[in-house]
Coordinates of C-alpha atoms and ligand atoms in Angstrom, one line a residue:
M1 CA -41.9 -135.9 32.0
N2 CA -43.7 -138.4 29.8
H3 CA -44.1 -142.0 30.7
I4 CA -45.3 -144.2 27.9
T5 CA -46.6 -147.5 29.3
F6 CA -47.2 -151.0 27.9
D7 CA -49.9 -153.2 29.2
R8 CA -50.1 -156.7 27.7
S9 CA -53.6 -157.3 28.9
N10 CA -54.8 -154.1 27.2
A11 CA -52.8 -154.5 24.0
K12 CA -54.7 -153.5 20.9
F13 CA -53.9 -156.8 19.2
P14 CA -52.7 -160.1 20.7
I15 CA -49.0 -160.4 21.3
P16 CA -47.6 -163.9 21.4
E17 CA -45.8 -164.7 24.6
V18 CA -43.1 -166.6 22.6
V19 CA -42.3 -166.1 19.0
T20 CA -41.2 -169.3 17.3
S21 CA -40.2 -170.4 13.8
F22 CA -42.9 -171.3 11.2
I23 CA -41.9 -174.3 9.1
N24 CA -43.8 -176.3 6.5
G25 CA -47.0 -174.5 7.2
Q26 CA -46.9 -174.9 10.9
S27 CA -45.9 -172.9 13.9
I28 CA -43.1 -174.6 15.9
V29 CA -44.2 -175.4 19.5
A30 CA -42.8 -173.0 22.1
D31 CA -41.0 -175.6 24.2
N32 CA -38.0 -175.0 26.3
H33 CA -35.6 -176.0 23.6
G34 CA -32.9 -173.5 22.6
E35 CA -32.1 -169.9 23.7
R36 CA -34.8 -167.4 24.6
L37 CA -34.2 -163.8 23.7
P38 CA -36.3 -160.8 24.7
A39 CA -38.3 -158.9 22.2
M40 CA -38.5 -155.3 23.4
C41 CA -40.7 -152.3 23.0
P42 CA -38.2 -149.5 22.5
S43 CA -40.7 -146.8 23.7
T44 CA -41.1 -148.3 27.1
E45 CA -38.1 -150.7 27.5
D46 CA -40.6 -153.5 28.4
T47 CA -40.0 -157.0 27.2
V48 CA -43.1 -157.6 25.2
S49 CA -42.4 -161.2 24.1
F50 CA -39.7 -163.8 23.9
L51 CA -38.1 -165.2 20.8
R52 CA -37.2 -168.9 20.8
E53 CA -34.1 -169.1 18.8
A54 CA -33.9 -171.6 15.9
D55 CA -30.8 -173.7 16.2
K56 CA -29.0 -175.5 13.4
A57 CA -31.4 -178.5 13.4
E58 CA -34.4 -176.2 13.2
V59 CA -32.8 -174.2 10.4
D60 CA -32.2 -177.6 8.7
A61 CA -35.9 -178.5 9.0
A62 CA -36.9 -175.2 7.5
V63 CA -34.5 -175.6 4.5
Q64 CA -35.7 -179.2 4.0
A65 CA -39.3 -178.0 4.0
A66 CA -38.5 -175.4 1.4
R67 CA -36.4 -177.9 -0.6
E68 CA -39.3 -180.4 -0.6
A69 CA -41.8 -177.8 -1.7
F70 CA -39.5 -176.7 -4.5
D71 CA -38.3 -180.2 -5.7
K72 CA -41.7 -181.9 -5.4
G73 CA -44.4 -179.4 -4.6
P74 CA -46.9 -177.7 -6.8
W75 CA -45.6 -174.1 -6.4
P76 CA -42.9 -174.1 -9.1
R77 CA -45.0 -176.2 -11.4
M78 CA -48.3 -174.3 -11.3
S79 CA -49.4 -171.9 -14.1
M80 CA -48.5 -168.3 -13.6
D81 CA -52.1 -167.3 -13.5
E82 CA -52.7 -169.7 -10.6
R83 CA -49.6 -168.4 -8.7
K84 CA -50.7 -164.9 -9.3
R85 CA -54.1 -165.7 -7.8
V86 CA -52.4 -166.8 -4.6
M87 CA -50.1 -163.8 -4.6
H88 CA -53.3 -161.6 -4.8
Q89 CA -54.8 -163.5 -1.9
I90 CA -51.7 -162.7 0.1
R91 CA -52.0 -159.0 -0.8
D92 CA -55.6 -159.1 0.3
V93 CA -55.1 -160.9 3.6
L94 CA -52.2 -158.5 4.5
L95 CA -54.4 -155.5 3.6
A96 CA -57.2 -156.8 5.7
N97 CA -54.9 -157.2 8.7
I98 CA -52.7 -154.1 8.1
D99 CA -53.7 -152.4 11.4
E100 CA -52.5 -155.4 13.4
V101 CA -49.2 -155.7 11.5
A102 CA -48.5 -152.0 11.6
Y103 CA -49.3 -152.1 15.4
L104 CA -46.8 -154.9 16.0
E105 CA -44.1 -153.1 13.9
T106 CA -44.5 -149.9 15.8
L107 CA -44.6 -151.7 19.1
N108 CA -41.4 -153.7 18.5
A109 CA -39.4 -151.4 16.1
G110 CA -40.4 -148.0 17.4
I111 CA -41.1 -146.7 13.8
T112 CA -44.0 -144.2 14.0
H113 CA -47.4 -145.6 13.4
G114 CA -48.0 -143.0 10.8
H115 CA -45.1 -144.6 8.8
T116 CA -46.0 -148.2 9.5
R117 CA -49.7 -147.8 8.9
G118 CA -49.4 -145.2 6.1
F119 CA -46.4 -146.3 4.2
H120 CA -44.7 -149.6 5.2
G121 CA -48.0 -151.5 5.6
P122 CA -49.4 -150.6 2.1
R123 CA -46.0 -151.3 0.6
M124 CA -45.9 -154.8 2.2
A125 CA -49.2 -155.7 0.5
W126 CA -48.2 -154.0 -2.8
N127 CA -45.0 -156.0 -2.9
F128 CA -47.0 -159.1 -3.6
E129 CA -49.2 -157.5 -6.3
F130 CA -46.2 -155.9 -7.9
F131 CA -44.1 -159.0 -8.2
A132 CA -47.0 -161.2 -9.3
E133 CA -47.4 -158.7 -12.1
V134 CA -43.7 -158.7 -12.9
A135 CA -43.5 -162.5 -13.0
S136 CA -46.7 -162.8 -15.1
Q137 CA -45.4 -160.3 -17.7
A138 CA -41.9 -161.8 -17.9
A139 CA -41.0 -162.8 -21.5
G140 CA -38.3 -165.1 -22.9
E141 CA -35.9 -164.5 -25.7
A142 CA -35.5 -166.1 -29.2
Y143 CA -32.5 -166.0 -31.5
T144 CA -32.4 -167.2 -35.2
Q145 CA -29.2 -165.5 -36.4
T146 CA -27.2 -168.7 -36.4
K147 CA -28.8 -170.7 -39.3
P148 CA -30.6 -173.0 -39.2
Y149 CA -31.2 -172.9 -35.5
L150 CA -33.8 -171.4 -33.3
S151 CA -32.4 -170.8 -29.8
I152 CA -34.9 -169.9 -27.1
V153 CA -34.1 -168.7 -23.7
T154 CA -36.5 -169.5 -20.9
R155 CA -36.2 -168.6 -17.2
E156 CA -36.7 -171.2 -14.5
P157 CA -37.0 -170.7 -10.8
I158 CA -33.6 -170.9 -9.1
G159 CA -34.7 -172.9 -6.1
V160 CA -34.6 -172.2 -2.3
G161 CA -33.9 -168.6 -1.3
A162 CA -32.3 -167.7 2.1
L163 CA -33.7 -164.3 2.8
I164 CA -32.1 -162.2 5.6
G165 CA -33.4 -158.8 6.6
P166 CA -32.6 -155.9 9.0
W167 CA -34.7 -154.4 11.8
N168 CA -35.1 -150.8 10.5
A169 CA -38.0 -151.5 8.1
P170 CA -38.9 -155.2 8.6
I171 CA -42.3 -155.5 6.9
A172 CA -41.5 -153.3 3.9
L173 CA -38.1 -154.9 3.2
C174 CA -38.7 -158.6 4.1
T175 CA -42.0 -158.8 2.2
M176 CA -40.2 -157.5 -0.8
K177 CA -37.7 -160.3 -0.5
I178 CA -40.5 -163.0 0.0
A179 CA -42.6 -161.6 -2.9
S180 CA -39.8 -161.3 -5.4
C181 CA -38.5 -164.7 -4.5
I182 CA -41.7 -166.7 -4.6
A183 CA -43.3 -164.9 -7.6
F184 CA -40.9 -166.7 -9.9
G185 CA -41.8 -170.1 -8.5
N186 CA -39.1 -170.4 -5.8
T187 CA -39.5 -171.3 -2.2
C188 CA -37.8 -169.6 0.7
V189 CA -36.7 -169.4 4.3
L190 CA -36.8 -165.9 5.9
K191 CA -34.7 -164.9 8.9
P192 CA -35.7 -161.4 10.2
S193 CA -33.6 -159.5 12.7
E194 CA -33.6 -160.9 16.3
F195 CA -34.6 -157.4 17.4
T196 CA -37.9 -157.2 15.5
P197 CA -39.5 -160.7 15.2
L198 CA -43.1 -159.7 16.0
S199 CA -44.5 -158.2 12.8
L200 CA -43.0 -160.7 10.4
R201 CA -44.1 -163.7 12.4
R202 CA -47.7 -162.5 12.0
V203 CA -47.1 -161.8 8.3
V204 CA -46.0 -165.3 7.7
E205 CA -49.0 -166.7 9.6
L206 CA -51.3 -164.5 7.5
I207 CA -49.7 -165.7 4.3
H208 CA -50.7 -169.2 5.3
K209 CA -54.4 -168.2 5.5
T210 CA -54.3 -168.3 1.7
D211 CA -54.0 -171.2 -0.8
I212 CA -50.2 -171.1 -0.6
P213 CA -48.8 -174.6 -0.5
K214 CA -47.0 -175.5 2.7
G215 CA -43.2 -175.2 2.7
V216 CA -43.1 -172.3 0.2
V217 CA -42.6 -169.6 2.8
N218 CA -40.8 -170.7 6.0
L219 CA -39.5 -168.5 8.8
V220 CA -36.7 -169.0 11.3
N221 CA -36.0 -166.6 14.2
G222 CA -32.8 -166.0 16.1
R223 CA -29.5 -164.2 16.2
G224 CA -27.5 -163.7 13.0
Q225 CA -24.4 -165.5 14.3
V226 CA -26.5 -168.6 15.1
T227 CA -29.7 -168.9 13.0
G228 CA -28.5 -166.6 10.2
D229 CA -25.2 -168.3 9.8
A230 CA -26.8 -171.8 9.8
L231 CA -29.1 -170.7 7.1
V232 CA -26.5 -169.1 4.8
S233 CA -24.2 -172.0 5.2
H234 CA -26.8 -174.7 4.5
P235 CA -26.0 -176.6 1.3
G236 CA -29.8 -176.9 0.5
V237 CA -30.0 -173.2 -0.1
D238 CA -29.6 -172.1 -3.8
V239 CA -29.5 -168.3 -3.5
V240 CA -28.9 -165.7 -0.7
S241 CA -30.6 -162.3 -0.6
F242 CA -29.3 -160.1 2.2
T243 CA -30.1 -156.6 3.4
G244 CA -28.1 -155.2 6.3
G245 CA -24.8 -153.8 7.4
T246 CA -21.6 -153.9 5.3
T247 CA -19.6 -155.9 7.8
T248 CA -22.3 -158.6 8.0
G249 CA -22.6 -158.5 4.2
R250 CA -19.0 -159.3 3.8
A251 CA -19.3 -162.3 6.2
I252 CA -22.4 -163.5 4.3
A253 CA -20.8 -163.2 0.9
A254 CA -17.8 -165.2 2.1
R255 CA -20.1 -168.0 3.5
A256 CA -22.2 -168.1 0.3
G257 CA -19.0 -168.1 -1.8
Q258 CA -17.9 -171.3 -0.1
N259 CA -21.0 -173.0 -1.4
L260 CA -20.8 -171.1 -4.7
K261 CA -24.3 -169.6 -4.2
P262 CA -25.3 -166.3 -5.9
V263 CA -25.7 -163.5 -3.3
A264 CA -27.4 -160.1 -3.5
L265 CA -26.3 -157.6 -0.9
E266 CA -28.1 -154.4 -0.1
L267 CA -25.8 -152.7 2.4
G268 CA -25.2 -149.5 4.2
G269 CA -24.7 -145.9 3.0
K270 CA -23.4 -142.5 3.9
S271 CA -25.1 -140.6 1.2
A272 CA -24.2 -137.1 0.2
N273 CA -27.1 -134.6 0.1
I274 CA -25.8 -131.7 -2.0
V275 CA -27.5 -128.3 -1.4
T276 CA -26.4 -125.7 -3.9
A277 CA -27.0 -122.0 -3.9
S278 CA -29.1 -122.5 -7.1
A279 CA -31.6 -124.6 -5.1
N280 CA -35.1 -123.8 -4.1
L281 CA -33.9 -123.5 -0.6
E282 CA -37.3 -123.9 1.1
R283 CA -37.8 -127.2 -0.7
A284 CA -34.1 -128.2 -0.1
L285 CA -34.6 -127.6 3.6
D286 CA -37.8 -129.7 3.8
G287 CA -36.2 -132.4 1.8
S288 CA -33.0 -132.5 3.8
L289 CA -34.9 -132.8 7.1
L290 CA -36.9 -135.7 5.7
A291 CA -33.8 -137.3 4.2
I292 CA -32.0 -137.6 7.5
Y293 CA -34.7 -137.8 10.1
S294 CA -37.6 -139.9 8.7
N295 CA -37.9 -143.5 9.9
N296 CA -36.3 -142.3 13.1
G297 CA -33.1 -141.7 11.1
Q298 CA -32.6 -145.4 10.7
Q299 CA -32.5 -145.9 7.0
C300 CA -29.8 -147.0 4.5
L301 CA -30.8 -144.3 2.0
A302 CA -30.6 -141.4 4.5
G303 CA -29.1 -138.2 3.3
S304 CA -26.7 -138.2 6.2
R305 CA -23.9 -136.1 4.9
I306 CA -25.3 -132.7 4.0
L307 CA -22.9 -130.8 1.8
V308 CA -23.9 -127.1 1.6
E309 CA -22.4 -124.5 -0.7
K310 CA -20.5 -122.0 1.4
K311 CA -22.3 -118.8 0.3
I312 CA -25.6 -120.1 1.7
A313 CA -24.3 -122.4 4.4
A314 CA -24.8 -120.2 7.5
E315 CA -28.4 -119.4 6.7
F316 CA -29.3 -122.9 5.6
I317 CA -27.7 -124.6 8.6
D318 CA -29.3 -122.1 11.0
K319 CA -32.8 -122.9 9.6
F320 CA -32.1 -126.6 9.6
V321 CA -31.1 -126.4 13.3
K322 CA -34.2 -124.4 14.2
R323 CA -36.4 -126.9 12.4
S324 CA -34.6 -129.9 14.0
Q325 CA -35.3 -128.4 17.5
Q326 CA -39.1 -128.2 16.7
I327 CA -39.4 -131.8 15.5
I328 CA -41.8 -133.8 17.6
V329 CA -40.1 -136.7 19.3
G330 CA -42.3 -139.1 21.2
D331 CA -44.7 -142.0 21.5
P332 CA -44.6 -143.6 18.0
F333 CA -48.3 -144.4 18.4
E334 CA -49.2 -140.7 18.7
A335 CA -50.3 -139.3 15.3
K336 CA -48.3 -136.1 15.7
T337 CA -45.0 -137.8 16.5
Q338 CA -42.3 -137.4 13.8
I339 CA -39.4 -139.3 15.4
G340 CA -39.9 -142.3 17.7
P341 CA -37.4 -144.2 19.8
L342 CA -34.3 -145.9 18.3
A343 CA -34.7 -149.6 17.9
Y344 CA -32.8 -150.9 20.9
E345 CA -30.5 -149.7 23.7
A346 CA -27.1 -150.7 22.3
H347 CA -28.0 -149.0 19.0
M348 CA -29.0 -145.8 20.8
K349 CA -25.7 -145.8 22.8
R350 CA -23.8 -146.3 19.6
V351 CA -25.5 -143.4 17.8
L352 CA -24.9 -141.1 20.8
S353 CA -21.2 -142.2 21.0
Y354 CA -20.8 -140.3 17.7
V355 CA -21.2 -137.0 19.5
D356 CA -17.8 -137.4 21.2
I357 CA -16.3 -139.0 18.1
A358 CA -17.4 -135.9 16.2
K359 CA -16.0 -133.5 18.8
S360 CA -12.7 -135.3 18.9
D361 CA -12.4 -134.8 15.1
G362 CA -12.9 -131.1 15.6
A363 CA -16.6 -131.0 14.6
E364 CA -19.1 -128.5 16.2
L365 CA -22.2 -129.8 17.8
L366 CA -25.0 -127.7 16.3
T367 CA -28.0 -129.2 18.1
G368 CA -29.1 -132.3 20.1
G369 CA -26.5 -134.9 21.0
K370 CA -28.3 -136.3 24.1
R371 CA -30.8 -138.7 25.2
H372 CA -34.2 -136.9 25.2
T373 CA -35.0 -135.7 28.6
G374 CA -38.8 -135.7 28.1
F375 CA -39.2 -139.4 28.8
K376 CA -38.8 -141.5 31.8
K377 CA -38.0 -144.5 29.7
G378 CA -37.5 -145.4 26.0
Y379 CA -34.6 -145.0 23.6
F380 CA -35.4 -141.5 22.5
I381 CA -32.7 -139.1 21.4
E382 CA -32.7 -135.5 20.3
P383 CA -32.5 -134.8 16.6
T384 CA -28.8 -134.2 16.3
A385 CA -26.6 -132.2 13.8
V386 CA -22.9 -131.5 13.7
L387 CA -20.7 -129.4 11.4
A388 CA -17.6 -131.3 10.4
K389 CA -14.3 -129.7 9.7
N390 CA -13.8 -131.8 6.6
N391 CA -15.0 -135.0 5.0
G392 CA -12.2 -137.0 6.5
A393 CA -14.0 -136.9 10.0
R394 CA -15.4 -140.2 11.1
V395 CA -18.9 -138.7 11.2
C396 CA -18.6 -138.2 7.5
Q397 CA -17.2 -141.6 6.7
E398 CA -19.1 -144.0 9.0
E399 CA -22.8 -144.9 8.9
I400 CA -24.4 -143.7 12.1
F401 CA -27.9 -144.9 11.3
G402 CA -29.9 -142.5 13.5
P403 CA -31.3 -139.0 13.5
F404 CA -27.8 -137.6 13.2
A405 CA -27.0 -135.1 10.4
T406 CA -23.4 -134.2 9.5
F407 CA -22.8 -130.9 7.6
V408 CA -19.8 -130.2 5.4
T409 CA -19.4 -127.0 3.4
F410 CA -18.1 -126.7 -0.2
E411 CA -16.8 -123.9 -2.4
D412 CA -18.0 -125.0 -5.9
I413 CA -19.8 -128.0 -7.5
D414 CA -16.6 -129.8 -8.4
E415 CA -15.6 -129.8 -4.8
A416 CA -19.0 -131.1 -3.8
I417 CA -18.7 -133.9 -6.2
A418 CA -15.2 -134.8 -5.0
I419 CA -16.5 -134.8 -1.4
A420 CA -19.6 -136.9 -2.3
N421 CA -17.4 -139.5 -3.9
Q422 CA -14.8 -139.6 -1.1
S423 CA -16.6 -142.4 0.7
E424 CA -16.5 -146.2 0.8
F425 CA -20.2 -146.2 0.2
G426 CA -22.3 -145.4 -2.9
L427 CA -25.9 -146.1 -2.2
V428 CA -27.7 -142.9 -3.1
G429 CA -27.0 -139.2 -3.8
Y430 CA -29.2 -136.2 -3.5
V431 CA -28.8 -132.9 -5.3
W432 CA -30.8 -129.7 -4.9
S433 CA -30.5 -127.2 -7.7
E434 CA -32.8 -125.4 -10.2
H435 CA -29.9 -125.2 -12.7
L436 CA -30.1 -128.1 -15.2
P437 CA -26.4 -128.3 -16.2
T438 CA -25.5 -128.5 -12.4
V439 CA -28.0 -131.3 -11.8
M440 CA -26.8 -133.3 -14.9
K441 CA -23.2 -132.9 -13.9
V442 CA -23.8 -134.1 -10.4
S443 CA -26.0 -136.9 -11.4
Q444 CA -23.4 -138.2 -13.8
A445 CA -20.4 -137.8 -11.6
I446 CA -21.6 -139.3 -8.3
R447 CA -20.8 -142.9 -8.0
A448 CA -24.0 -144.2 -6.4
G449 CA -26.9 -146.4 -7.5
T450 CA -29.7 -143.8 -7.2
I451 CA -29.6 -140.1 -7.6
W452 CA -32.5 -138.0 -6.3
V453 CA -32.8 -134.6 -7.9
N454 CA -34.9 -132.1 -5.9
T455 CA -36.7 -134.9 -4.1
P456 CA -36.0 -137.1 -1.1
L457 CA -36.5 -140.8 -0.7
T458 CA -38.6 -141.7 -3.7
R459 CA -38.5 -145.4 -4.4
E460 CA -39.6 -146.6 -7.9
L461 CA -39.9 -150.3 -7.5
R462 CA -39.6 -150.9 -11.2
A463 CA -36.2 -149.2 -11.4
P464 CA -32.9 -150.6 -10.0
F465 CA -32.1 -149.8 -6.4
G466 CA -28.7 -150.8 -4.9
G467 CA -25.3 -149.7 -4.2
Y468 CA -21.9 -149.0 -5.8
K469 CA -18.8 -149.8 -3.8
N470 CA -19.3 -151.1 -0.3
S471 CA -23.1 -150.4 -0.4
G472 CA -23.7 -153.7 -2.0
I473 CA -23.7 -156.1 -4.9
G474 CA -26.7 -156.4 -7.2
R475 CA -29.9 -154.4 -7.5
D476 CA -33.6 -154.7 -6.6
S477 CA -36.0 -153.9 -9.4
A478 CA -38.5 -155.7 -11.5
H479 CA -35.9 -156.9 -14.0
D480 CA -33.0 -157.4 -11.6
C481 CA -35.1 -159.5 -9.2
M482 CA -36.2 -161.7 -12.1
T483 CA -32.7 -162.4 -13.2
F484 CA -31.5 -162.9 -9.6
F485 CA -34.3 -165.4 -8.7
T486 CA -34.3 -167.4 -11.9
E487 CA -31.9 -169.5 -13.9
A488 CA -31.6 -168.8 -17.7
K489 CA -31.9 -171.8 -19.9
T490 CA -31.0 -171.9 -23.6
T491 CA -32.7 -174.5 -25.8
T492 CA -31.4 -174.9 -29.3
I493 CA -33.3 -176.7 -32.1
P494 CA -32.5 -176.8 -35.9
L495 CA -35.4 -175.5 -38.0
Q496 CA -34.4 -177.8 -40.9
D497 CA -32.1 -180.8 -41.5
F498 CA -28.5 -179.8 -41.9
P499 CA -25.4 -181.7 -42.9
M500 CA -23.8 -183.4 -40.0
A501 CA -20.4 -185.1 -39.9
K502 CA -20.7 -188.9 -39.9
W503 CA -17.9 -190.0 -37.6
G504 CA -17.1 -193.7 -37.7
A505 CA -19.4 -194.2 -40.7
Ligands
NDP601 P1 -27.0 -156.3 10.4 O1 -26.0 -156.5 9.3 O2 -26.5 -156.3 11.8 O3 -28.1 -157.4 10.4 C1 -28.9 -157.7 9.2 C2 -29.4 -159.1 9.3 O4 -28.4 -160.0 9.2 C3 -30.1 -159.4 10.7 O5 -31.2 -160.3 10.5 C4 -29.0 -160.1 11.4 O6 -29.5 -160.9 12.5 C5 -28.4 -160.9 10.3 N1 -27.0 -161.4 10.6 C6 -26.1 -160.8 11.4 N2 -24.9 -161.6 11.3 C7 -25.2 -162.6 10.5 C8 -24.4 -163.7 10.0 N3 -23.1 -163.9 10.4 N4 -25.0 -164.6 9.2 C9 -26.3 -164.4 8.8 N5 -27.0 -163.4 9.2 C10 -26.5 -162.5 10.0 O7 -27.8 -155.0 10.0 P2 -28.9 -154.3 10.9 O8 -30.0 -155.2 11.2 O9 -28.2 -153.6 12.1 O10 -29.5 -153.2 9.9 C11 -28.9 -152.0 9.7 C12 -28.0 -152.0 8.4 O11 -28.8 -152.4 7.3 C13 -27.5 -150.7 8.0 O12 -26.2 -150.7 7.7 C14 -28.4 -150.3 6.9 O13 -27.7 -149.3 6.0 C15 -28.6 -151.6 6.2 N6 -29.8 -151.5 5.3 C16 -29.6 -151.5 3.9 C17 -30.6 -151.3 3.1 C18 -30.4 -151.3 1.6 O14 -31.4 -151.5 0.9 N7 -29.2 -151.1 1.1 C19 -32.0 -151.1 3.6 C20 -32.1 -151.2 5.0 C21 -31.0 -151.3 5.8 P3 -29.6 -160.3 14.0 O15 -30.1 -158.9 13.9 O16 -30.6 -161.2 14.6 O17 -28.2 -160.3 14.5

């Protein structure tokens, strides 16, 4: 039996004993004020650090710092070329420290090091380059149709952004929020998940090794109900950008609504992955495994409902199960590991609880379904797959957010489309087919924000990403982020004198 160990004195990079907020360019002192929450390593179950929770007063200080930097500071007022220079400095400092950030992410979130170092880390740095480019290329509009006027539309920064992110991909997702917010001249307060504070705390420190003015990027740490709620409710916030679960999204939208603040919500999914008999089945198999199991199965865009055409179902499912059983689960720092531990204990228990839920709905357990027996400690579970009786089963309707695949079979493509759309979610959809009319039919009929044809998990940052139905409100993309993080202003000027009524003359 494997026993993965954690030794603070031997850690590859320094781990702070206490993680505090970072406000107005300064780390908050780790005094005994407020709640202390453990930050865990999910591979070893060790407490690796403590998080000192930001209370309402500390959140207020962070919003005030962002407010001051926005209302009076240089950031919204500087030229785009100058802002771009600083954004590139941020990219460079993050790239120079990518090993450390990826280490902290793997240690605290359990995401494999291959993924954090090879994919999330580069994406974190690229987010700053990408949004600097988007902001510097942004153009206005001009209208002359109403004579004799010229109306020009300019975009101005919207103000202070409250940015709230989840634990499943902290550095990739939260840096996208920071970059897309500040590129357009805004300032922000970020609240990461209480479960994964380590990597982002270091990222915010690193951002301050550049010429960024103080108060532009602030960080508060703590629980959603305490720190997050204080941030979203704060009247000094101008806009709320949230990525997380649908239930939380509803609560946040209600709070933001009370203050009439725009809100973007990137929420959960239960995406259909349609495998037709006309697919290249080898590629469909590879893609389906990646779609459900990568990032330890903890991803909003997972292909978690695998719909397979009946005539190929037995063979496809059999191969999927065999491959699932050969997946390497283990220490996320080992290069060969494909699935690491789930992020925290309560989440692991919740994922495993779906095995009994599936059975009580008449589903057949195909593989996995248990805590992995190969480890003394750590929140490792076996890659799991079930075959549901029909799409009404809870395992087909609820987001499980772990390495847990649910199969449903279908007779023809119309039935597959109907099943895919019978869901409260609409984040993404996958279809595997070499038959163009089938692909086009599915891509048009599925009510989801992104359709992947014969490919899993390909994010194009320029194109909109976001959900239909309960998967969210708004989109992330070059253009959508610009409209979300800016206010449009129309200025109208006559191009020549025109007759004006002379009231009272
Ligand atoms: P949660 O909704 O539980 O939490 C997300 C964030 O919101 C955390 O920082 C959390 O803090 C905070 N939060 C919780 N309650 C409140 C509140 N009342 N006010 C303000 N903030 C609050 O989601 P998870 O972290 O569990 O992430 C998993 C979910 O995220 C899944 O549903 C997944 O599908 C979704 N997701 C969506 C993506 C998309 O692009 N559509 C991408 C990635 C994930 P804390 O954790 O400290 O409680």
